[in-house]
PDB file of C-alpha atoms in Angstrom:
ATOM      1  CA  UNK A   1     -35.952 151.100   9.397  1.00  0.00           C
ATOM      2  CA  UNK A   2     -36.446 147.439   8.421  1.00  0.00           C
ATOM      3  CA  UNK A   3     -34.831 145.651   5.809  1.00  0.00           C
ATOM      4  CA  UNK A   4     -37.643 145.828   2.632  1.00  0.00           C
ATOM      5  CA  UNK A   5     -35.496 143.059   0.821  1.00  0.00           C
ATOM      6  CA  UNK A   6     -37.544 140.341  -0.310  1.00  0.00           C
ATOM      7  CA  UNK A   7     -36.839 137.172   0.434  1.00  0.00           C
ATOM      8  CA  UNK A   8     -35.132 134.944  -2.171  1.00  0.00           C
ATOM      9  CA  UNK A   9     -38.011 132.737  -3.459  1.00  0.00           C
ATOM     10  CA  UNK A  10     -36.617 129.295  -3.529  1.00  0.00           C
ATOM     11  CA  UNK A  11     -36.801 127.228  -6.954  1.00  0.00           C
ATOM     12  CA  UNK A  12     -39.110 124.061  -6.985  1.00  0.00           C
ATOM     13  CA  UNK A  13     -36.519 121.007  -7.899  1.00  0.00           C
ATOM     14  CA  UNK A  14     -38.204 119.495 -10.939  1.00  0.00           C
ATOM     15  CA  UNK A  15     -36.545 115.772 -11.479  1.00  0.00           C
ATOM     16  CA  UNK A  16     -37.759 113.749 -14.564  1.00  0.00           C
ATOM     17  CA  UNK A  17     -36.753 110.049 -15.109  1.00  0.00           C
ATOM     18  CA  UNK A  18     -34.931 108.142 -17.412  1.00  0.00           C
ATOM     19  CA  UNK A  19     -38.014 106.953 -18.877  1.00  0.00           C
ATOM     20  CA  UNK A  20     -38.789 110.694 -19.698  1.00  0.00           C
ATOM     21  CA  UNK A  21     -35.417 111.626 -21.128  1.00  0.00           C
ATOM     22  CA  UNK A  22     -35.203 108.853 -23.517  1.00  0.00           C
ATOM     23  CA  UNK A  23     -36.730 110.791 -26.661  1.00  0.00           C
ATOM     24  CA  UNK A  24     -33.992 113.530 -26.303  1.00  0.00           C
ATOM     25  CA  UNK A  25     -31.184 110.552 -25.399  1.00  0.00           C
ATOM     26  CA  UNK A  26     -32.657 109.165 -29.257  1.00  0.00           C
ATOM     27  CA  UNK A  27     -32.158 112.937 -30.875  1.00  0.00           C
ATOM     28  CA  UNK A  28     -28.480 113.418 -29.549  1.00  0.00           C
ATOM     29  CA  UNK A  29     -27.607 109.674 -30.560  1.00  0.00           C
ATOM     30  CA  UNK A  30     -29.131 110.437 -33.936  1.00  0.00           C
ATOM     31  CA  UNK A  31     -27.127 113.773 -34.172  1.00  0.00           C
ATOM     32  CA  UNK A  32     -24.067 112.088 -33.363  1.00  0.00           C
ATOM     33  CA  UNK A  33     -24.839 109.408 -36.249  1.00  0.00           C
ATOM     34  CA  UNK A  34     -25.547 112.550 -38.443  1.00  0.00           C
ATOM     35  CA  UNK A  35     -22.222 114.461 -37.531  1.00  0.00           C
ATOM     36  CA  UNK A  36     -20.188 110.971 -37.372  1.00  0.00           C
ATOM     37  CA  UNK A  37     -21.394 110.275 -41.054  1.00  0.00           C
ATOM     38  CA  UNK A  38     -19.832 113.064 -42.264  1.00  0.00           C
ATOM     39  CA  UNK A  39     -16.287 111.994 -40.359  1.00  0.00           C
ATOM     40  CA  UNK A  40     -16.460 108.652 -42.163  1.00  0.00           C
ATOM     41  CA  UNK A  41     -17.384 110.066 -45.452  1.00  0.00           C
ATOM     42  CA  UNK A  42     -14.306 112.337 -45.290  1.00  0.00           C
ATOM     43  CA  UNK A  43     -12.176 109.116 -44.142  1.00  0.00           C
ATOM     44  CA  UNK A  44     -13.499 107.380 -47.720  1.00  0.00           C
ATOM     45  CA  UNK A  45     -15.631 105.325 -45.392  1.00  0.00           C
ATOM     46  CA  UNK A  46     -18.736 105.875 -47.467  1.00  0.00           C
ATOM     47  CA  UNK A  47     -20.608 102.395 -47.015  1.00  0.00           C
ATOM     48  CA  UNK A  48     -20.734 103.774 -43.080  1.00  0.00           C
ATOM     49  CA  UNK A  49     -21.438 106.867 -43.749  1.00  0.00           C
ATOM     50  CA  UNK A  50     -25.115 105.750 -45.477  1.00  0.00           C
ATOM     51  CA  UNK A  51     -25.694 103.350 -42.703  1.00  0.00           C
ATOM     52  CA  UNK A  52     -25.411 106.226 -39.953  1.00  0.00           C
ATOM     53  CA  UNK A  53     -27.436 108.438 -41.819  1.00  0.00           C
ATOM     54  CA  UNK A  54     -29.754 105.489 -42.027  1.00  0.00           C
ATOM     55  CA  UNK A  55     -29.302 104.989 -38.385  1.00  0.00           C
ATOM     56  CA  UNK A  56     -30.362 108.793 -38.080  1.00  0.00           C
ATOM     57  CA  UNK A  57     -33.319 108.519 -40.013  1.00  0.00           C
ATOM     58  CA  UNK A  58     -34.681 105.540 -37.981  1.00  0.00           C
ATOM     59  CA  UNK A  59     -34.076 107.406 -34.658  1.00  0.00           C
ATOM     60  CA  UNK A  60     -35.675 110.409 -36.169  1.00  0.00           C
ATOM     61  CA  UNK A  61     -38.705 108.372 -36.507  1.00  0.00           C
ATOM     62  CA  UNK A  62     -38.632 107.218 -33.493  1.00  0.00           C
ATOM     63  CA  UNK A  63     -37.940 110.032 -31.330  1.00  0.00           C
ATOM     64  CA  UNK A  64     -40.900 111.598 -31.526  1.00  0.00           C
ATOM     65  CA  UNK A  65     -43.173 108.912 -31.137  1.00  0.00           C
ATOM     66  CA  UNK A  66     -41.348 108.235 -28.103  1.00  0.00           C
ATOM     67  CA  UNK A  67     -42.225 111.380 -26.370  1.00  0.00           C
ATOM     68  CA  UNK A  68     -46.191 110.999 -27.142  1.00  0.00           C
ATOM     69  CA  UNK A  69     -46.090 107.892 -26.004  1.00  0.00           C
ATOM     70  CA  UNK A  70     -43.918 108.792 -22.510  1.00  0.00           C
ATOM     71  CA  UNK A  71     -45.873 112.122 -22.217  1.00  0.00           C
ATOM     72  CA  UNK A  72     -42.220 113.901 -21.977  1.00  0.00           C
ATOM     73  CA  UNK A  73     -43.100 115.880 -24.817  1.00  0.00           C
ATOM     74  CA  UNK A  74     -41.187 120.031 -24.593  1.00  0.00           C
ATOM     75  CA  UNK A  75     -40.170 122.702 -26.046  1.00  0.00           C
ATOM     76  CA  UNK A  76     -36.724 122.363 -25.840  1.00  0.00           C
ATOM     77  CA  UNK A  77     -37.324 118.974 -27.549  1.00  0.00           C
ATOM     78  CA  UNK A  78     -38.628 120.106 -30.238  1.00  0.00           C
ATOM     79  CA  UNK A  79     -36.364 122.748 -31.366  1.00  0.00           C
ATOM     80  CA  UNK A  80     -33.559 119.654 -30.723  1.00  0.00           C
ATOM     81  CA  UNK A  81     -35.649 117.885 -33.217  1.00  0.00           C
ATOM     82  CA  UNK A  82     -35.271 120.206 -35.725  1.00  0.00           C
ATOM     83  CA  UNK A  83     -32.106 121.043 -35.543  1.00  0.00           C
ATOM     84  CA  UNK A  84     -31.007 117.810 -35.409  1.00  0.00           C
ATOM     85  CA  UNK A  85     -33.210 117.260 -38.776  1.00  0.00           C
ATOM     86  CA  UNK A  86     -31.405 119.688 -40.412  1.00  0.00           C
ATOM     87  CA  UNK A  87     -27.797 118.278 -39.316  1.00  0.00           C
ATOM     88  CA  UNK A  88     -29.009 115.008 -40.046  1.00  0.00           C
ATOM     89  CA  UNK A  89     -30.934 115.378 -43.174  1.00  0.00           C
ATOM     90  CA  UNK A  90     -29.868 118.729 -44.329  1.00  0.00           C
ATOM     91  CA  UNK A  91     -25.969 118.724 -44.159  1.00  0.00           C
ATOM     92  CA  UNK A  92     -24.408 115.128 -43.871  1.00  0.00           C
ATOM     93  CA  UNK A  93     -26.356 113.520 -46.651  1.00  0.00           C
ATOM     94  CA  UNK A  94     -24.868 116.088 -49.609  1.00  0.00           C
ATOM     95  CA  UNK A  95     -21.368 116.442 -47.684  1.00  0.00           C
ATOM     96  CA  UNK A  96     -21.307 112.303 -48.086  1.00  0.00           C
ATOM     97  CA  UNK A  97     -21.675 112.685 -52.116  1.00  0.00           C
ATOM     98  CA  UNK A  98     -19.724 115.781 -52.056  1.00  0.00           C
ATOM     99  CA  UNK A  99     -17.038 113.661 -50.215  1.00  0.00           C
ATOM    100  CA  UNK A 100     -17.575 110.481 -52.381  1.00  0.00           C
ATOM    101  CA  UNK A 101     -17.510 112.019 -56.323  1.00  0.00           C
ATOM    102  CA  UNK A 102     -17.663 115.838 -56.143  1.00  0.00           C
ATOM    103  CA  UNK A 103     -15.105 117.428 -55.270  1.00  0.00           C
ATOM    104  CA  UNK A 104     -13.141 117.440 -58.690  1.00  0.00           C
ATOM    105  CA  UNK A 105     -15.824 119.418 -60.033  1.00  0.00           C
ATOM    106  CA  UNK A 106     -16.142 121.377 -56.839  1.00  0.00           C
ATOM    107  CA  UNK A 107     -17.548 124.578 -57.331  1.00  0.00           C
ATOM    108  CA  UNK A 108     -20.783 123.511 -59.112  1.00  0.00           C
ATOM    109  CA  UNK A 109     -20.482 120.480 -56.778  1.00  0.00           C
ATOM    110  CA  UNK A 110     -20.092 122.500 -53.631  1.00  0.00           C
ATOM    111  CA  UNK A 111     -23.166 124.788 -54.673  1.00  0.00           C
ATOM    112  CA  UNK A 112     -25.038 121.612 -55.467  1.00  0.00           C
ATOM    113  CA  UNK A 113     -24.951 120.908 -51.553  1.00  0.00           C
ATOM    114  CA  UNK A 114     -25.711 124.596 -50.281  1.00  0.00           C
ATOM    115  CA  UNK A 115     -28.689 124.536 -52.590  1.00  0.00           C
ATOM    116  CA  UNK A 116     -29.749 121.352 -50.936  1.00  0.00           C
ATOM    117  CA  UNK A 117     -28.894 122.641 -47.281  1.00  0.00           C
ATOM    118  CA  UNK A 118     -30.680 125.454 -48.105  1.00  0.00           C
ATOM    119  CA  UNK A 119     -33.892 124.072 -49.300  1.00  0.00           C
ATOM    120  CA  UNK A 120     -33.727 121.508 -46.079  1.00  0.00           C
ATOM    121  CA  UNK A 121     -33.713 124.784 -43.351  1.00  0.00           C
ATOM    122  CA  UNK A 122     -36.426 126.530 -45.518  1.00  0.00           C
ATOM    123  CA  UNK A 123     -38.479 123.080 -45.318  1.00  0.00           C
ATOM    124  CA  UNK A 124     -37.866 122.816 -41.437  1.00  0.00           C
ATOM    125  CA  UNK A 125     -38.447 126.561 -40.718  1.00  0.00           C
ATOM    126  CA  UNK A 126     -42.045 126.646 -43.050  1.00  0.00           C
ATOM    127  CA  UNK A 127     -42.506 123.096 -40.976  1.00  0.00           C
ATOM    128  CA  UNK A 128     -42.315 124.657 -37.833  1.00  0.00           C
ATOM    129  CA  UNK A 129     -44.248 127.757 -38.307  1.00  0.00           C
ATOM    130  CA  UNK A 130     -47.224 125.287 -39.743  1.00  0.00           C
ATOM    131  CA  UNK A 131     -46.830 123.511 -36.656  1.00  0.00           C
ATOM    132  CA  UNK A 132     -47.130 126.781 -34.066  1.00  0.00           C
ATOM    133  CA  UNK A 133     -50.019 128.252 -36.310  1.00  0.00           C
ATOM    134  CA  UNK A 134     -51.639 124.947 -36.580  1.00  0.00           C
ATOM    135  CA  UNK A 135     -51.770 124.575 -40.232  1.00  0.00           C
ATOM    136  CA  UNK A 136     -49.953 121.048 -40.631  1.00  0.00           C
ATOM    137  CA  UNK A 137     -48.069 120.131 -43.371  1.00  0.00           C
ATOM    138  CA  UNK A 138     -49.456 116.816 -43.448  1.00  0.00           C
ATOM    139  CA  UNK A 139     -53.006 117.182 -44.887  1.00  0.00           C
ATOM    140  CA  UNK A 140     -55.202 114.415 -46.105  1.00  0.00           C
ATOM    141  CA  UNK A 141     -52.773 111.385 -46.165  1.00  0.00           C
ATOM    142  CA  UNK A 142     -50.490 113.492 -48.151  1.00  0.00           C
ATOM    143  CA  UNK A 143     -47.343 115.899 -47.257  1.00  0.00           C
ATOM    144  CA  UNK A 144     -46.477 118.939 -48.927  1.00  0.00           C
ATOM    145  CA  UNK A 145     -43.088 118.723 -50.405  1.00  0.00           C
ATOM    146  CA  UNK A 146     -40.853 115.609 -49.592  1.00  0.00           C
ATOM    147  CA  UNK A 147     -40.001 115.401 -46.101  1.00  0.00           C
ATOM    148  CA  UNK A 148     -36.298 115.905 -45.046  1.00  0.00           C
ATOM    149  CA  UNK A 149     -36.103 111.953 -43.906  1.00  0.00           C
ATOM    150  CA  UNK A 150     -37.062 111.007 -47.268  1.00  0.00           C
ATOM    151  CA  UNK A 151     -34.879 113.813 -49.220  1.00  0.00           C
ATOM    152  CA  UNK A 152     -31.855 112.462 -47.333  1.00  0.00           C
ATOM    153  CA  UNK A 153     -31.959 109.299 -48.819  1.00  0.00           C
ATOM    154  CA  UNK A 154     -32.983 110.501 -52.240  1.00  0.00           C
ATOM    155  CA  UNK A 155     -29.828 112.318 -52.509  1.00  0.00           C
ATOM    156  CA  UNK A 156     -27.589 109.696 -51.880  1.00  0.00           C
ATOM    157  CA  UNK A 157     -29.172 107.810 -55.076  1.00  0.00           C
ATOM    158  CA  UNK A 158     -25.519 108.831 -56.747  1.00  0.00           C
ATOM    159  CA  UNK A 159     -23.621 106.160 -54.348  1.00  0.00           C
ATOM    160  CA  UNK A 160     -25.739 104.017 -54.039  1.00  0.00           C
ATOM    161  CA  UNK A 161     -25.767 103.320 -58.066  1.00  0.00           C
ATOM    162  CA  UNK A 162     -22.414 102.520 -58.545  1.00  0.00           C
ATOM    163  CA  UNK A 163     -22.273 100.180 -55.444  1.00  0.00           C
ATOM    164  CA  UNK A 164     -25.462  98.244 -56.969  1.00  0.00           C
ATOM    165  CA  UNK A 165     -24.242  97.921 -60.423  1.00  0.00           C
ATOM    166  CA  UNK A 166     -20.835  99.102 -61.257  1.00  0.00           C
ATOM    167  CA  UNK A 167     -18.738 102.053 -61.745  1.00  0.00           C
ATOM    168  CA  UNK A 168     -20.532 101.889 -65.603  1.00  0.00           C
ATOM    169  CA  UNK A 169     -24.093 103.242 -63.991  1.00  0.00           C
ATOM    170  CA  UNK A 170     -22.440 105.965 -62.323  1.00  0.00           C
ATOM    171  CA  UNK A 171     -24.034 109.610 -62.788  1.00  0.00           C
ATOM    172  CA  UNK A 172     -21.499 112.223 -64.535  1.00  0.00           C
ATOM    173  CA  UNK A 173     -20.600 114.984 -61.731  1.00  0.00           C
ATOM    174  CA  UNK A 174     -23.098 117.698 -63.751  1.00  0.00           C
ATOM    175  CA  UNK A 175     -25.866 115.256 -63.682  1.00  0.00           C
ATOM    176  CA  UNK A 176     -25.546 114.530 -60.100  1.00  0.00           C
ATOM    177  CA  UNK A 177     -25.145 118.059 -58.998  1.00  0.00           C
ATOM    178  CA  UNK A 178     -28.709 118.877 -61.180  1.00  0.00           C
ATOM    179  CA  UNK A 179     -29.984 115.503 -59.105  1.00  0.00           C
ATOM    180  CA  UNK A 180     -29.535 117.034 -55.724  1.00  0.00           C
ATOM    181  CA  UNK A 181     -30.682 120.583 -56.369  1.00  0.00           C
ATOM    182  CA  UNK A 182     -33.849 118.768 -58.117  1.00  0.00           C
ATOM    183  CA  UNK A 183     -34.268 116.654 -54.705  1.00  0.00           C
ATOM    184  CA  UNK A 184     -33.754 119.866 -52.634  1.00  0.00           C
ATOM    185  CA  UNK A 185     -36.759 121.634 -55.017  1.00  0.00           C
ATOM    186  CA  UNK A 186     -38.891 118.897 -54.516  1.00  0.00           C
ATOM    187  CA  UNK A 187     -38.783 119.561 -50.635  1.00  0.00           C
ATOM    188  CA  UNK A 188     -39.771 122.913 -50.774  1.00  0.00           C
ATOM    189  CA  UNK A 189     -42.096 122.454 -53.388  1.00  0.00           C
ATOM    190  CA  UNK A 190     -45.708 122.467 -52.886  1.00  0.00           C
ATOM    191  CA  UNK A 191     -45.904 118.574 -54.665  1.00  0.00           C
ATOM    192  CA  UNK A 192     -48.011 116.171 -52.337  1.00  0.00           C
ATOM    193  CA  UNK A 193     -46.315 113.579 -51.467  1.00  0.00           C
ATOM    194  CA  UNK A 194     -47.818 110.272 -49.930  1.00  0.00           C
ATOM    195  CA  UNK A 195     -47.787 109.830 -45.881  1.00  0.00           C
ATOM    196  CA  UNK A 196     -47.257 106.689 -44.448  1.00  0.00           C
ATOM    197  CA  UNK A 197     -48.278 108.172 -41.457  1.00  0.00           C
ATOM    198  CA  UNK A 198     -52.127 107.555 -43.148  1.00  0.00           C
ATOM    199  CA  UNK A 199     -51.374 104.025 -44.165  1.00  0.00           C
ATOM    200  CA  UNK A 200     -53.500 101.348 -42.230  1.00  0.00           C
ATOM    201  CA  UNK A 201     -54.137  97.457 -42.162  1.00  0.00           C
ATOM    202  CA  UNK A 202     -57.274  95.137 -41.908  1.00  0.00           C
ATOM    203  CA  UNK A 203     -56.579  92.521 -39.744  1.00  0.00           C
ATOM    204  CA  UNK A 204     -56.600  90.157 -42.465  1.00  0.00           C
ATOM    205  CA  UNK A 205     -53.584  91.857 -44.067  1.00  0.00           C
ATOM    206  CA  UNK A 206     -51.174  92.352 -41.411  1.00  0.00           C
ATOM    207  CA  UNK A 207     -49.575  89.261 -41.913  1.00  0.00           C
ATOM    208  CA  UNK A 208     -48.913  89.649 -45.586  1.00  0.00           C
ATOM    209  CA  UNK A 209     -47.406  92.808 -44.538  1.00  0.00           C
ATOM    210  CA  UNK A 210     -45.448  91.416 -41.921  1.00  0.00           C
ATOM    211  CA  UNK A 211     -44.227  88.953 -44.743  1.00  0.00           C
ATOM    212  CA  UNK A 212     -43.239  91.681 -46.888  1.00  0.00           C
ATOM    213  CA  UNK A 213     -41.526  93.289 -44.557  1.00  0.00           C
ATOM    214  CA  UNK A 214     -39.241  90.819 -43.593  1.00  0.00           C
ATOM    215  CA  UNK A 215     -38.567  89.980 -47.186  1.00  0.00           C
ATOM    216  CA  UNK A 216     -37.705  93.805 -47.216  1.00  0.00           C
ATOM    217  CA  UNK A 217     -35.672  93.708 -44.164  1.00  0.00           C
ATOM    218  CA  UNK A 218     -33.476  90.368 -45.817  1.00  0.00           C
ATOM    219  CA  UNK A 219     -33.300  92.181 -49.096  1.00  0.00           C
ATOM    220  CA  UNK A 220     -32.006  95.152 -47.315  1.00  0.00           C
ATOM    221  CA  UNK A 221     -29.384  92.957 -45.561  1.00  0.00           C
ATOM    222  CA  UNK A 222     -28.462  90.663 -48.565  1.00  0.00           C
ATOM    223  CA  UNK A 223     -28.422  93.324 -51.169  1.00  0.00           C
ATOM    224  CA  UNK A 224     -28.475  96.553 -49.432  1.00  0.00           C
ATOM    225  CA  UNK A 225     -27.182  99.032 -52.862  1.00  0.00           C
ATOM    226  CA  UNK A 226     -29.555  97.206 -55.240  1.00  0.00           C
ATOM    227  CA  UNK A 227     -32.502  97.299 -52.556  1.00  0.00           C
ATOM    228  CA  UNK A 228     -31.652 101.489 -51.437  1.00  0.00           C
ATOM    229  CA  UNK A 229     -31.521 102.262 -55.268  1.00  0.00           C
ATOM    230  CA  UNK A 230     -35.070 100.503 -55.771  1.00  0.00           C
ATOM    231  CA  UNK A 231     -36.674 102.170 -52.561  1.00  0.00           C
ATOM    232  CA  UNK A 232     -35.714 104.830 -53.928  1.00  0.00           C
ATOM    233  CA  UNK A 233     -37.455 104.758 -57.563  1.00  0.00           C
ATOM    234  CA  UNK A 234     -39.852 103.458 -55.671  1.00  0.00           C
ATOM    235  CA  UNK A 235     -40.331 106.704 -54.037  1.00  0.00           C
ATOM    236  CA  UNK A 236     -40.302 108.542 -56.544  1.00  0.00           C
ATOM    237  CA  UNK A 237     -43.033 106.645 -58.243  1.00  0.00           C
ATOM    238  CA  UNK A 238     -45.238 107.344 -55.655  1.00  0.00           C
ATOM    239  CA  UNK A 239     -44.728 110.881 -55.662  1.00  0.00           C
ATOM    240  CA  UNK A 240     -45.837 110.747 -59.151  1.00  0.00           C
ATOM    241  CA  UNK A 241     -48.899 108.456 -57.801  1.00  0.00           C
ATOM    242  CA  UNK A 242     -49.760 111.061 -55.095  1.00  0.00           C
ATOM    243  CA  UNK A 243     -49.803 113.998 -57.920  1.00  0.00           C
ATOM    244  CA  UNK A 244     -52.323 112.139 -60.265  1.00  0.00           C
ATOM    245  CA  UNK A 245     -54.373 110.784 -57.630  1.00  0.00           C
ATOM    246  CA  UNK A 246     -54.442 114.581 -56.180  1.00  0.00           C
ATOM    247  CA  UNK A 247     -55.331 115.850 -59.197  1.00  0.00           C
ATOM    248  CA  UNK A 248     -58.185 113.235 -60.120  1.00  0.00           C
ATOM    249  CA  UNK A 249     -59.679 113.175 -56.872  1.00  0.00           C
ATOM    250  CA  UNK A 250     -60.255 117.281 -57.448  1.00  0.00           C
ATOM    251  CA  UNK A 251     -61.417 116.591 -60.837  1.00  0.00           C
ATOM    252  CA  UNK A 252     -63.984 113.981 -59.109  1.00  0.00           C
ATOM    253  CA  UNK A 253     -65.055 116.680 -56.428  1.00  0.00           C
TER     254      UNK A 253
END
């Protein structure tokens, strides 16, 4: 009797190039900015620990514009995205203040940053189940909720205060720990927020805009506490902005 065993079908090599794996190569290096944050911030290295979260939040950006643009966009980079997001955004950002004022009045301290974590993953999960069933969170020039990105650097507003002006401006430990479970509410919330991703230029602006930016960029350099503290009041004002705008615009319709 013959042998009925089928033949082993042979797998198709599929080889990308470098070009192709660069988007994932900018998630991993912003995961290990994320995860190396927290190291310094535990080392009292706190003025390194911002930057890298910084660092992360640049790549962020970056990563997925990358893959649109290459055409390398997948599955598997997605789901890197988001995780990365929430180790990123999500964990390092409230470990750094945890590490930097709270931990003598740890326990409300320490539930300050698993309220934040929490709200993060709940932001990322709703994110990604918008993005499967095609219901974006980004609607109109405006987001729902403060993105993670943005609610990283929020949170931080606690060191970067005393940095910019002195240990006199610093936040008491209660106030702080009501400060990052109000910034990890605002990101689930249903607030809109203003996208930049709607922002455009006439022609005849771009260069005051290029202008502004590199004032930005040599204010950021020069005078990098005072500048991260007014970015973010400045932030914050426009959620307020976005809200009244929102709400007169429906008024108008």
């Amino acid at each position: 009797m013959a042998d009925q065993t089928p033949a082993p079908v042979e797998k198709t090599k599929v080889e990308f190039s470098l070009m192709q794996l660069i988007p994932n190569m900018l998630t991993i290096a912003a995961i290990c900015a994320g995860i190396s944050a927290i190291r310094f911030a535990a080392e009292g290295n706190f003025a390194l620990a911002v930057f890298l979260i910084t660092l992360a939040s640049i790549l962020d950006g970056m990563d997925g514009r990358a893959a649109r643009y290459l055409g390398s966009d997948s599955k598997i980079g997605a789901e890197l995205d988001s995780l990365a997001d929430f180790v990123n955004f999500g964990v390092a950002p409230p470990l750094v203040v945890y590490f930097w004022g709270l931990q003598d009045f740890y326990r409300a301290g320490w539930l300050a940053v698993l309220v934040f974590a929490i709200c993060c993953v709940m932001r990322l999960a709703r994110f990604n189940v918008d993005s499967r069933t095609k219901t974006t969170l980004d609607d109109g020039g405006y987001f729902t909720g403060v993105p993670s990105p943005a609610g990283a650097m929020l949170v931080m507003l606690p060191i970067y205060l005393p940095y910019a002006f002195g240990a006199n401006v610093a936040m008491p430990d209660f106030l702080a720990c009501l400060y990052i479970v109000l910034v990890g509410w605002v990101m689930v919330s249903r607030i809109p927020t203003w996208s930049f991703k709607s922002v455009s230029f006439s022609r005849s602006n771009v260069t005051y805009f290029l202008i502004f930016f590199t004032g930005f960029v040599a204010c950021l350099v020069s005078f990098p506490w005072a500048t991260l503290v007014l970015c973010c009041f400045a932030y914050a004002g426009s959620v307020v902005w976005a809200v009244v705008e929102l709400k007169m615009a429906k008024r108008k319709a």
